[in-house]
Amino acid sequence: MNILFLGDIVGKPGRDVVTERLTALRTQLKLDLVIVNGENAAGGFGITRTIAEELFASGVDVITTGNHWADQKEILNYIEAEDRILRPVNYPKGTPGKGANLYQTPAGSVLVINAMGRVFMDALDDPFAGVDRELAACPLGEAADAIVVDIHAEATSEKMAMGHFCDSRASLVVGTHQHMPTADAQIFPGGTAFQCDAGACADYDSVIGMEKSEPLQRFTRKISSQRFTPATGPATLCGVFVQTGAGGFATRIEPVRLGGRLRQAMPQV
Ligand SMILES: [Fe+2]
Ligand SMILES: [Fe+2]
């Protein structure tokens, strides 16, 4: 199975690069499933129904999120009825929406799990226990033909630990939230592909996708003068391409970077 996972879509430039490029990418990479992290799609903060529908129409199959998942309040109702959007699995009991779901594709079934780290982030339930429960309920190679875990976290240590925790039980563990593609794509000994951060679909002449003047002001003067807004230059589409083989294990992981300022990377399929 061929799966594309794209990191946090930041604002309109991020949405534009995804909607403009995805149709061609689906053909070029022979994709069976496309997952994007959409937590910053609406002006940098959360996601709306209109934006989610625009992403689905452009070829996105599943949207994961993170700490910004509920910034736009309309999502609280929408997520209850829309199985294709996930929020982190380790939010308290009773939180609207779900943190994992099994999706059917013509090539097989894919379990997608969204979890959020706790290091340098808000306190939440244990993400390892939450992911463990979902993996146990739907084992790789038995109940799911592939399994993808989006670990939305600040610390590379916590993400890498999650990768090893899931090794041999997931096809891919990929990080989001840092908004910066890392150079550590690899397949762990048990057959789980891993990259610490997928990178953002964002303008990289910015501070993690946001217009750079306000973050600079806050870092240098410790005074905030306005809200963060997404940088408006051309975005780089960033993510990972994963191929799975027997048992649902990864046979290949490669970074994808397309458009904008970053060095381009495109797997040959
Ligand atoms: Fe983000
Ligand atoms: Fe985040």
PDB file of C-alpha atoms and ligand atoms in Angstrom:
ATOM      1  CA  MET A   1       0.000   0.000   0.000  1.00  0.00           C
ATOM      2  CA  ASN A   2       1.222   3.524  -0.773  1.00  0.00           C
ATOM      3  CA  ILE A   3       0.447   6.154   1.849  1.00  0.00           C
ATOM      4  CA  LEU A   4       1.209   9.888   1.916  1.00  0.00           C
ATOM      5  CA  PHE A   5       1.210  11.726   5.230  1.00  0.00           C
ATOM      6  CA  LEU A   6       1.473  15.530   5.161  1.00  0.00           C
ATOM      7  CA  GLY A   7       2.371  17.640   8.195  1.00  0.00           C
ATOM      8  CA  ASP A   8       0.497  20.585   9.693  1.00  0.00           C
ATOM      9  CA  ILE A   9      -1.222  22.698   7.017  1.00  0.00           C
ATOM     10  CA  VAL A  10      -0.712  26.338   8.047  1.00  0.00           C
ATOM     11  CA  GLY A  11      -3.271  28.840   6.751  1.00  0.00           C
ATOM     12  CA  LYS A  12      -4.142  29.578   3.143  1.00  0.00           C
ATOM     13  CA  PRO A  13      -0.636  29.080   1.676  1.00  0.00           C
ATOM     14  CA  GLY A  14      -0.569  25.585   3.213  1.00  0.00           C
ATOM     15  CA  ARG A  15      -4.063  24.779   1.946  1.00  0.00           C
ATOM     16  CA  ASP A  16      -3.230  26.124  -1.508  1.00  0.00           C
ATOM     17  CA  VAL A  17      -0.112  23.985  -1.995  1.00  0.00           C
ATOM     18  CA  VAL A  18      -2.030  20.874  -0.937  1.00  0.00           C
ATOM     19  CA  THR A  19      -5.135  21.512  -3.058  1.00  0.00           C
ATOM     20  CA  GLU A  20      -3.032  22.506  -6.090  1.00  0.00           C
ATOM     21  CA  ARG A  21      -0.603  19.562  -5.949  1.00  0.00           C
ATOM     22  CA  LEU A  22      -2.527  16.623  -4.543  1.00  0.00           C
ATOM     23  CA  THR A  23      -4.349  15.406  -7.665  1.00  0.00           C
ATOM     24  CA  ALA A  24      -1.049  14.996  -9.525  1.00  0.00           C
ATOM     25  CA  LEU A  25       0.661  13.475  -6.456  1.00  0.00           C
ATOM     26  CA  ARG A  26      -2.050  10.842  -6.048  1.00  0.00           C
ATOM     27  CA  THR A  27      -1.312   9.605  -9.575  1.00  0.00           C
ATOM     28  CA  GLN A  28       2.451  10.084  -9.513  1.00  0.00           C
ATOM     29  CA  LEU A  29       2.944   8.243  -6.200  1.00  0.00           C
ATOM     30  CA  LYS A  30       0.114   5.736  -6.869  1.00  0.00           C
ATOM     31  CA  LEU A  31      -1.411   6.656  -3.516  1.00  0.00           C
ATOM     32  CA  ASP A  32      -3.964   4.493  -1.731  1.00  0.00           C
ATOM     33  CA  LEU A  33      -4.445   6.874   1.213  1.00  0.00           C
ATOM     34  CA  VAL A  34      -3.643  10.521   1.953  1.00  0.00           C
ATOM     35  CA  ILE A  35      -3.561  11.770   5.544  1.00  0.00           C
ATOM     36  CA  VAL A  36      -2.903  15.415   6.470  1.00  0.00           C
ATOM     37  CA  ASN A  37      -2.603  17.175   9.795  1.00  0.00           C
ATOM     38  CA  GLY A  38      -5.084  20.066   9.617  1.00  0.00           C
ATOM     39  CA  GLU A  39      -4.792  21.640  13.073  1.00  0.00           C
ATOM     40  CA  ASN A  40      -3.508  24.994  11.711  1.00  0.00           C
ATOM     41  CA  ALA A  41      -5.479  25.111   8.467  1.00  0.00           C
ATOM     42  CA  ALA A  42      -7.859  27.932   9.484  1.00  0.00           C
ATOM     43  CA  GLY A  43      -5.675  31.056   9.701  1.00  0.00           C
ATOM     44  CA  GLY A  44      -3.146  29.076  11.759  1.00  0.00           C
ATOM     45  CA  PHE A  45      -5.693  28.077  14.407  1.00  0.00           C
ATOM     46  CA  GLY A  46      -7.876  25.010  14.077  1.00  0.00           C
ATOM     47  CA  ILE A  47      -9.997  23.888  11.165  1.00  0.00           C
ATOM     48  CA  THR A  48     -13.527  24.640   9.933  1.00  0.00           C
ATOM     49  CA  ARG A  49     -16.083  22.478   8.138  1.00  0.00           C
ATOM     50  CA  THR A  50     -15.623  24.498   4.923  1.00  0.00           C
ATOM     51  CA  ILE A  51     -11.847  23.994   4.974  1.00  0.00           C
ATOM     52  CA  ALA A  52     -12.117  20.289   5.802  1.00  0.00           C
ATOM     53  CA  GLU A  53     -14.537  19.794   2.904  1.00  0.00           C
ATOM     54  CA  GLU A  54     -12.184  21.674   0.553  1.00  0.00           C
ATOM     55  CA  LEU A  55      -9.341  19.344   1.611  1.00  0.00           C
ATOM     56  CA  PHE A  56     -11.481  16.210   1.168  1.00  0.00           C
ATOM     57  CA  ALA A  57     -12.533  17.438  -2.290  1.00  0.00           C
ATOM     58  CA  SER A  58      -8.885  17.906  -3.279  1.00  0.00           C
ATOM     59  CA  GLY A  59      -8.005  14.263  -2.497  1.00  0.00           C
ATOM     60  CA  VAL A  60      -7.376  14.138   1.257  1.00  0.00           C
ATOM     61  CA  ASP A  61      -8.842  11.011   2.888  1.00  0.00           C
ATOM     62  CA  VAL A  62      -8.181  11.623   6.596  1.00  0.00           C
ATOM     63  CA  ILE A  63      -7.399  14.752   8.665  1.00  0.00           C
ATOM     64  CA  THR A  64      -5.540  14.459  11.946  1.00  0.00           C
ATOM     65  CA  THR A  65      -5.088  17.346  14.384  1.00  0.00           C
ATOM     66  CA  GLY A  66      -3.369  18.277  17.646  1.00  0.00           C
ATOM     67  CA  ASN A  67      -3.427  20.875  20.409  1.00  0.00           C
ATOM     68  CA  HIS A  68      -5.216  23.379  18.127  1.00  0.00           C
ATOM     69  CA  TRP A  69      -7.961  20.945  17.079  1.00  0.00           C
ATOM     70  CA  ALA A  70     -10.791  22.864  18.812  1.00  0.00           C
ATOM     71  CA  ASP A  71      -9.646  26.469  18.200  1.00  0.00           C
ATOM     72  CA  GLN A  72     -12.625  26.932  15.832  1.00  0.00           C
ATOM     73  CA  LYS A  73     -15.634  26.027  17.947  1.00  0.00           C
ATOM     74  CA  GLU A  74     -17.767  24.806  15.024  1.00  0.00           C
ATOM     75  CA  ILE A  75     -15.533  21.724  14.907  1.00  0.00           C
ATOM     76  CA  LEU A  76     -17.040  20.461  18.180  1.00  0.00           C
ATOM     77  CA  ASN A  77     -20.287  19.549  16.388  1.00  0.00           C
ATOM     78  CA  TYR A  78     -18.773  18.728  13.014  1.00  0.00           C
ATOM     79  CA  ILE A  79     -16.246  16.204  14.345  1.00  0.00           C
ATOM     80  CA  GLU A  80     -19.027  14.113  15.928  1.00  0.00           C
ATOM     81  CA  ALA A  81     -20.545  13.453  12.497  1.00  0.00           C
ATOM     82  CA  GLU A  82     -17.360  13.370  10.397  1.00  0.00           C
ATOM     83  CA  ASP A  83     -15.319  10.191  10.850  1.00  0.00           C
ATOM     84  CA  ARG A  84     -12.564  11.457   8.580  1.00  0.00           C
ATOM     85  CA  ILE A  85     -11.362  14.013  11.154  1.00  0.00           C
ATOM     86  CA  LEU A  86      -9.512  12.829  14.255  1.00  0.00           C
ATOM     87  CA  ARG A  87      -8.438  14.648  17.424  1.00  0.00           C
ATOM     88  CA  PRO A  88      -5.793  13.306  19.831  1.00  0.00           C
ATOM     89  CA  VAL A  89      -6.873  10.028  21.442  1.00  0.00           C
ATOM     90  CA  ASN A  90      -5.637  11.002  24.918  1.00  0.00           C
ATOM     91  CA  TYR A  91      -8.084  13.849  25.595  1.00  0.00           C
ATOM     92  CA  PRO A  92     -10.381  13.297  28.587  1.00  0.00           C
ATOM     93  CA  LYS A  93     -13.343  10.933  28.346  1.00  0.00           C
ATOM     94  CA  GLY A  94     -16.368  12.706  26.896  1.00  0.00           C
ATOM     95  CA  THR A  95     -14.378  14.942  24.516  1.00  0.00           C
ATOM     96  CA  PRO A  96     -16.233  15.214  21.178  1.00  0.00           C
ATOM     97  CA  GLY A  97     -14.876  13.201  18.248  1.00  0.00           C
ATOM     98  CA  LYS A  98     -12.529  10.263  18.256  1.00  0.00           C
ATOM     99  CA  GLY A  99      -8.785   9.672  18.305  1.00  0.00           C
ATOM    100  CA  ALA A 100      -8.593   6.623  16.051  1.00  0.00           C
ATOM    101  CA  ASN A 101     -10.570   5.098  13.206  1.00  0.00           C
ATOM    102  CA  LEU A 102     -10.305   2.315  10.646  1.00  0.00           C
ATOM    103  CA  TYR A 103     -10.594   3.447   7.011  1.00  0.00           C
ATOM    104  CA  GLN A 104     -11.331   1.223   4.019  1.00  0.00           C
ATOM    105  CA  THR A 105      -9.410   1.796   0.785  1.00  0.00           C
ATOM    106  CA  PRO A 106      -9.494  -0.281  -2.419  1.00  0.00           C
ATOM    107  CA  ALA A 107      -6.056  -1.610  -1.403  1.00  0.00           C
ATOM    108  CA  GLY A 108      -7.039  -2.564   2.156  1.00  0.00           C
ATOM    109  CA  SER A 109      -7.927  -1.159   5.570  1.00  0.00           C
ATOM    110  CA  VAL A 110      -5.872   1.464   7.409  1.00  0.00           C
ATOM    111  CA  LEU A 111      -6.112   2.283  11.105  1.00  0.00           C
ATOM    112  CA  VAL A 112      -5.143   5.903  11.801  1.00  0.00           C
ATOM    113  CA  ILE A 113      -4.363   6.929  15.382  1.00  0.00           C
ATOM    114  CA  ASN A 114      -3.802  10.543  16.485  1.00  0.00           C
ATOM    115  CA  ALA A 115      -2.046  11.082  19.838  1.00  0.00           C
ATOM    116  CA  MET A 116      -0.561  14.093  21.599  1.00  0.00           C
ATOM    117  CA  GLY A 117       2.629  14.266  23.639  1.00  0.00           C
ATOM    118  CA  ARG A 118       2.911  15.696  27.151  1.00  0.00           C
ATOM    119  CA  VAL A 119       6.489  17.019  27.264  1.00  0.00           C
ATOM    120  CA  PHE A 120       6.452  20.857  27.044  1.00  0.00           C
ATOM    121  CA  MET A 121       2.731  20.634  26.241  1.00  0.00           C
ATOM    122  CA  ASP A 122      -0.578  20.744  28.129  1.00  0.00           C
ATOM    123  CA  ALA A 123      -1.179  17.893  30.556  1.00  0.00           C
ATOM    124  CA  LEU A 124      -3.288  15.150  29.036  1.00  0.00           C
ATOM    125  CA  ASP A 125      -3.886  11.443  29.579  1.00  0.00           C
ATOM    126  CA  ASP A 126      -0.970   9.107  28.821  1.00  0.00           C
ATOM    127  CA  PRO A 127      -0.479   8.975  25.010  1.00  0.00           C
ATOM    128  CA  PHE A 128       1.399   5.657  25.228  1.00  0.00           C
ATOM    129  CA  ALA A 129      -1.496   3.970  27.050  1.00  0.00           C
ATOM    130  CA  GLY A 130      -3.977   5.494  24.589  1.00  0.00           C
ATOM    131  CA  VAL A 131      -2.067   4.286  21.529  1.00  0.00           C
ATOM    132  CA  ASP A 132      -1.513   0.878  23.144  1.00  0.00           C
ATOM    133  CA  ARG A 133      -5.280   0.435  23.596  1.00  0.00           C
ATOM    134  CA  GLU A 134      -5.994   1.263  19.953  1.00  0.00           C
ATOM    135  CA  LEU A 135      -3.231  -1.034  18.656  1.00  0.00           C
ATOM    136  CA  ALA A 136      -4.457  -3.890  20.835  1.00  0.00           C
ATOM    137  CA  ALA A 137      -8.049  -3.411  19.639  1.00  0.00           C
ATOM    138  CA  CYS A 138      -7.066  -3.525  15.951  1.00  0.00           C
ATOM    139  CA  PRO A 139      -3.805  -5.452  15.423  1.00  0.00           C
ATOM    140  CA  LEU A 140      -1.639  -4.905  12.362  1.00  0.00           C
ATOM    141  CA  GLY A 141      -1.884  -7.681   9.801  1.00  0.00           C
ATOM    142  CA  GLU A 142      -5.072  -9.020  11.426  1.00  0.00           C
ATOM    143  CA  ALA A 143      -7.707  -6.302  11.787  1.00  0.00           C
ATOM    144  CA  ALA A 144      -5.842  -3.616   9.799  1.00  0.00           C
ATOM    145  CA  ASP A 145      -3.725  -3.924   6.655  1.00  0.00           C
ATOM    146  CA  ALA A 146      -1.759  -0.806   7.638  1.00  0.00           C
ATOM    147  CA  ILE A 147      -1.554   1.395  10.732  1.00  0.00           C
ATOM    148  CA  VAL A 148      -0.448   5.046  10.869  1.00  0.00           C
ATOM    149  CA  VAL A 149       0.187   6.902  14.135  1.00  0.00           C
ATOM    150  CA  ASP A 150       0.414  10.722  14.160  1.00  0.00           C
ATOM    151  CA  ILE A 151       2.258  11.651  17.362  1.00  0.00           C
ATOM    152  CA  HIS A 152       1.664  15.376  17.804  1.00  0.00           C
ATOM    153  CA  ALA A 153       4.394  16.471  20.196  1.00  0.00           C
ATOM    154  CA  GLU A 154       7.049  19.060  20.978  1.00  0.00           C
ATOM    155  CA  ALA A 155       9.900  16.806  22.153  1.00  0.00           C
ATOM    156  CA  THR A 156      11.777  14.655  19.648  1.00  0.00           C
ATOM    157  CA  SER A 157      12.552  12.260  22.526  1.00  0.00           C
ATOM    158  CA  GLU A 158       8.882  11.608  23.227  1.00  0.00           C
ATOM    159  CA  LYS A 159       8.150  11.092  19.523  1.00  0.00           C
ATOM    160  CA  MET A 160      11.063   8.724  19.025  1.00  0.00           C
ATOM    161  CA  ALA A 161      10.016   6.788  22.132  1.00  0.00           C
ATOM    162  CA  MET A 162       6.522   6.475  20.644  1.00  0.00           C
ATOM    163  CA  GLY A 163       8.080   5.171  17.428  1.00  0.00           C
ATOM    164  CA  HIS A 164       9.921   2.415  19.290  1.00  0.00           C
ATOM    165  CA  PHE A 165       6.863   1.738  21.475  1.00  0.00           C
ATOM    166  CA  CYS A 166       4.887   0.982  18.289  1.00  0.00           C
ATOM    167  CA  ASP A 167       7.700  -0.847  16.470  1.00  0.00           C
ATOM    168  CA  SER A 168       6.358  -4.060  14.869  1.00  0.00           C
ATOM    169  CA  ARG A 169       2.766  -2.966  15.652  1.00  0.00           C
ATOM    170  CA  ALA A 170       2.353  -0.027  13.232  1.00  0.00           C
ATOM    171  CA  SER A 171       3.339   0.671   9.620  1.00  0.00           C
ATOM    172  CA  LEU A 172       4.279   4.303  10.272  1.00  0.00           C
ATOM    173  CA  VAL A 173       4.777   6.531  13.293  1.00  0.00           C
ATOM    174  CA  VAL A 174       5.249  10.140  12.237  1.00  0.00           C
ATOM    175  CA  GLY A 175       5.513  13.303  14.283  1.00  0.00           C
ATOM    176  CA  THR A 176       3.702  16.604  13.796  1.00  0.00           C
ATOM    177  CA  HIS A 177       3.481  19.939  15.705  1.00  0.00           C
ATOM    178  CA  GLN A 178       7.098  21.077  15.325  1.00  0.00           C
ATOM    179  CA  HIS A 179       6.379  22.321  11.787  1.00  0.00           C
ATOM    180  CA  MET A 180       9.875  21.403  10.597  1.00  0.00           C
ATOM    181  CA  PRO A 181      10.826  18.352   8.504  1.00  0.00           C
ATOM    182  CA  THR A 182      13.463  16.222  10.240  1.00  0.00           C
ATOM    183  CA  ALA A 183      16.163  14.219   8.412  1.00  0.00           C
ATOM    184  CA  ASP A 184      15.716  10.947  10.286  1.00  0.00           C
ATOM    185  CA  ALA A 185      13.361   8.921   8.070  1.00  0.00           C
ATOM    186  CA  GLN A 186      14.061   5.256   8.798  1.00  0.00           C
ATOM    187  CA  ILE A 187      12.491   1.850   9.312  1.00  0.00           C
ATOM    188  CA  PHE A 188      12.944   0.485  12.835  1.00  0.00           C
ATOM    189  CA  PRO A 189      14.052  -3.167  13.358  1.00  0.00           C
ATOM    190  CA  GLY A 190      10.475  -4.410  13.837  1.00  0.00           C
ATOM    191  CA  GLY A 191       9.288  -2.930  10.523  1.00  0.00           C
ATOM    192  CA  THR A 192       7.743   0.389  11.601  1.00  0.00           C
ATOM    193  CA  ALA A 193       8.674   3.450   9.533  1.00  0.00           C
ATOM    194  CA  PHE A 194       9.431   6.603  11.488  1.00  0.00           C
ATOM    195  CA  GLN A 195      10.178  10.294  11.059  1.00  0.00           C
ATOM    196  CA  CYS A 196      10.286  12.662  14.033  1.00  0.00           C
ATOM    197  CA  ASP A 197       8.443  15.452  12.263  1.00  0.00           C
ATOM    198  CA  ALA A 198       6.708  15.487   8.900  1.00  0.00           C
ATOM    199  CA  GLY A 199       7.278  19.245   8.573  1.00  0.00           C
ATOM    200  CA  ALA A 200       4.533  21.751   7.889  1.00  0.00           C
ATOM    201  CA  CYS A 201       2.754  22.618   4.670  1.00  0.00           C
ATOM    202  CA  ALA A 202       3.624  26.281   5.126  1.00  0.00           C
ATOM    203  CA  ASP A 203       5.641  29.274   3.947  1.00  0.00           C
ATOM    204  CA  TYR A 204       9.132  28.694   5.418  1.00  0.00           C
ATOM    205  CA  ASP A 205      10.103  32.398   5.273  1.00  0.00           C
ATOM    206  CA  SER A 206       8.433  32.554   8.683  1.00  0.00           C
ATOM    207  CA  VAL A 207       8.684  31.328  12.254  1.00  0.00           C
ATOM    208  CA  ILE A 208       7.163  27.837  12.014  1.00  0.00           C
ATOM    209  CA  GLY A 209       4.688  29.062   9.400  1.00  0.00           C
ATOM    210  CA  MET A 210       3.709  32.312  11.122  1.00  0.00           C
ATOM    211  CA  GLU A 211       4.537  35.790   9.829  1.00  0.00           C
ATOM    212  CA  LYS A 212       7.925  36.391  11.456  1.00  0.00           C
ATOM    213  CA  SER A 213       7.645  39.950  12.850  1.00  0.00           C
ATOM    214  CA  GLU A 214       5.359  39.120  15.796  1.00  0.00           C
ATOM    215  CA  PRO A 215       7.326  36.048  16.986  1.00  0.00           C
ATOM    216  CA  LEU A 216      10.565  38.081  16.723  1.00  0.00           C
ATOM    217  CA  GLN A 217       9.020  40.897  18.743  1.00  0.00           C
ATOM    218  CA  ARG A 218       7.904  38.473  21.439  1.00  0.00           C
ATOM    219  CA  PHE A 219      11.311  36.758  21.614  1.00  0.00           C
ATOM    220  CA  THR A 220      13.375  39.942  21.679  1.00  0.00           C
ATOM    221  CA  ARG A 221      11.136  42.297  23.694  1.00  0.00           C
ATOM    222  CA  LYS A 222       8.846  39.936  25.608  1.00  0.00           C
ATOM    223  CA  ILE A 223       5.876  42.033  24.510  1.00  0.00           C
ATOM    224  CA  SER A 224       3.079  40.753  22.324  1.00  0.00           C
ATOM    225  CA  SER A 225       1.507  43.369  20.096  1.00  0.00           C
ATOM    226  CA  GLN A 226      -0.797  41.344  17.871  1.00  0.00           C
ATOM    227  CA  ARG A 227      -2.073  37.871  17.088  1.00  0.00           C
ATOM    228  CA  PHE A 228       0.030  35.408  15.113  1.00  0.00           C
ATOM    229  CA  THR A 229      -0.980  35.227  11.447  1.00  0.00           C
ATOM    230  CA  PRO A 230       0.257  32.744   8.826  1.00  0.00           C
ATOM    231  CA  ALA A 231       3.089  33.913   6.555  1.00  0.00           C
ATOM    232  CA  THR A 232       1.668  34.508   3.085  1.00  0.00           C
ATOM    233  CA  GLY A 233       4.455  33.440   0.689  1.00  0.00           C
ATOM    234  CA  PRO A 234       4.387  30.230  -1.371  1.00  0.00           C
ATOM    235  CA  ALA A 235       4.277  27.161   0.860  1.00  0.00           C
ATOM    236  CA  THR A 236       6.333  23.982   0.739  1.00  0.00           C
ATOM    237  CA  LEU A 237       4.220  20.814   0.871  1.00  0.00           C
ATOM    238  CA  CYS A 238       6.005  18.601   3.442  1.00  0.00           C
ATOM    239  CA  GLY A 239       5.447  15.028   4.487  1.00  0.00           C
ATOM    240  CA  VAL A 240       6.463  11.411   4.151  1.00  0.00           C
ATOM    241  CA  PHE A 241       5.712   8.735   1.586  1.00  0.00           C
ATOM    242  CA  VAL A 242       5.456   5.210   2.973  1.00  0.00           C
ATOM    243  CA  GLN A 243       5.110   1.903   1.203  1.00  0.00           C
ATOM    244  CA  THR A 244       3.897  -1.169   3.093  1.00  0.00           C
ATOM    245  CA  GLY A 245       4.358  -4.828   2.230  1.00  0.00           C
ATOM    246  CA  ALA A 246       3.715  -8.215   3.821  1.00  0.00           C
ATOM    247  CA  GLY A 247       2.095  -8.057   7.256  1.00  0.00           C
ATOM    248  CA  GLY A 248       1.544  -4.305   6.896  1.00  0.00           C
ATOM    249  CA  PHE A 249       5.164  -3.507   7.700  1.00  0.00           C
ATOM    250  CA  ALA A 250       6.953  -0.618   6.010  1.00  0.00           C
ATOM    251  CA  THR A 251       9.241  -1.421   3.111  1.00  0.00           C
ATOM    252  CA  ARG A 252      10.095   2.180   2.301  1.00  0.00           C
ATOM    253  CA  ILE A 253       9.876   5.683   3.774  1.00  0.00           C
ATOM    254  CA  GLU A 254      10.927   8.818   1.942  1.00  0.00           C
ATOM    255  CA  PRO A 255      10.440  12.515   2.610  1.00  0.00           C
ATOM    256  CA  VAL A 256       8.309  14.593   0.254  1.00  0.00           C
ATOM    257  CA  ARG A 257       8.951  18.331  -0.156  1.00  0.00           C
ATOM    258  CA  LEU A 258       7.314  20.213  -2.994  1.00  0.00           C
ATOM    259  CA  GLY A 259       7.062  23.911  -3.861  1.00  0.00           C
ATOM    260  CA  GLY A 260       8.122  26.940  -1.869  1.00  0.00           C
ATOM    261  CA  ARG A 261      11.606  27.537  -0.418  1.00  0.00           C
ATOM    262  CA  LEU A 262      12.850  24.172   0.880  1.00  0.00           C
ATOM    263  CA  ARG A 263      15.043  21.781  -1.089  1.00  0.00           C
ATOM    264  CA  GLN A 264      12.689  19.603  -3.122  1.00  0.00           C
ATOM    265  CA  ALA A 265      12.317  15.864  -2.460  1.00  0.00           C
ATOM    266  CA  MET A 266      10.152  13.499  -4.468  1.00  0.00           C
ATOM    267  CA  PRO A 267      10.194   9.676  -4.322  1.00  0.00           C
ATOM    268  CA  GLN A 268      10.381   7.784  -7.613  1.00  0.00           C
ATOM    269  CA  VAL A 269       7.480   5.328  -7.744  1.00  0.00           C
TER     270      VAL A 269
HETATM  271 FE    FE B   1       0.739  22.640  14.207  1.00  0.00          FE
HETATM  272 FE    FE B   2       0.347  21.611  17.410  1.00  0.00          FE
END
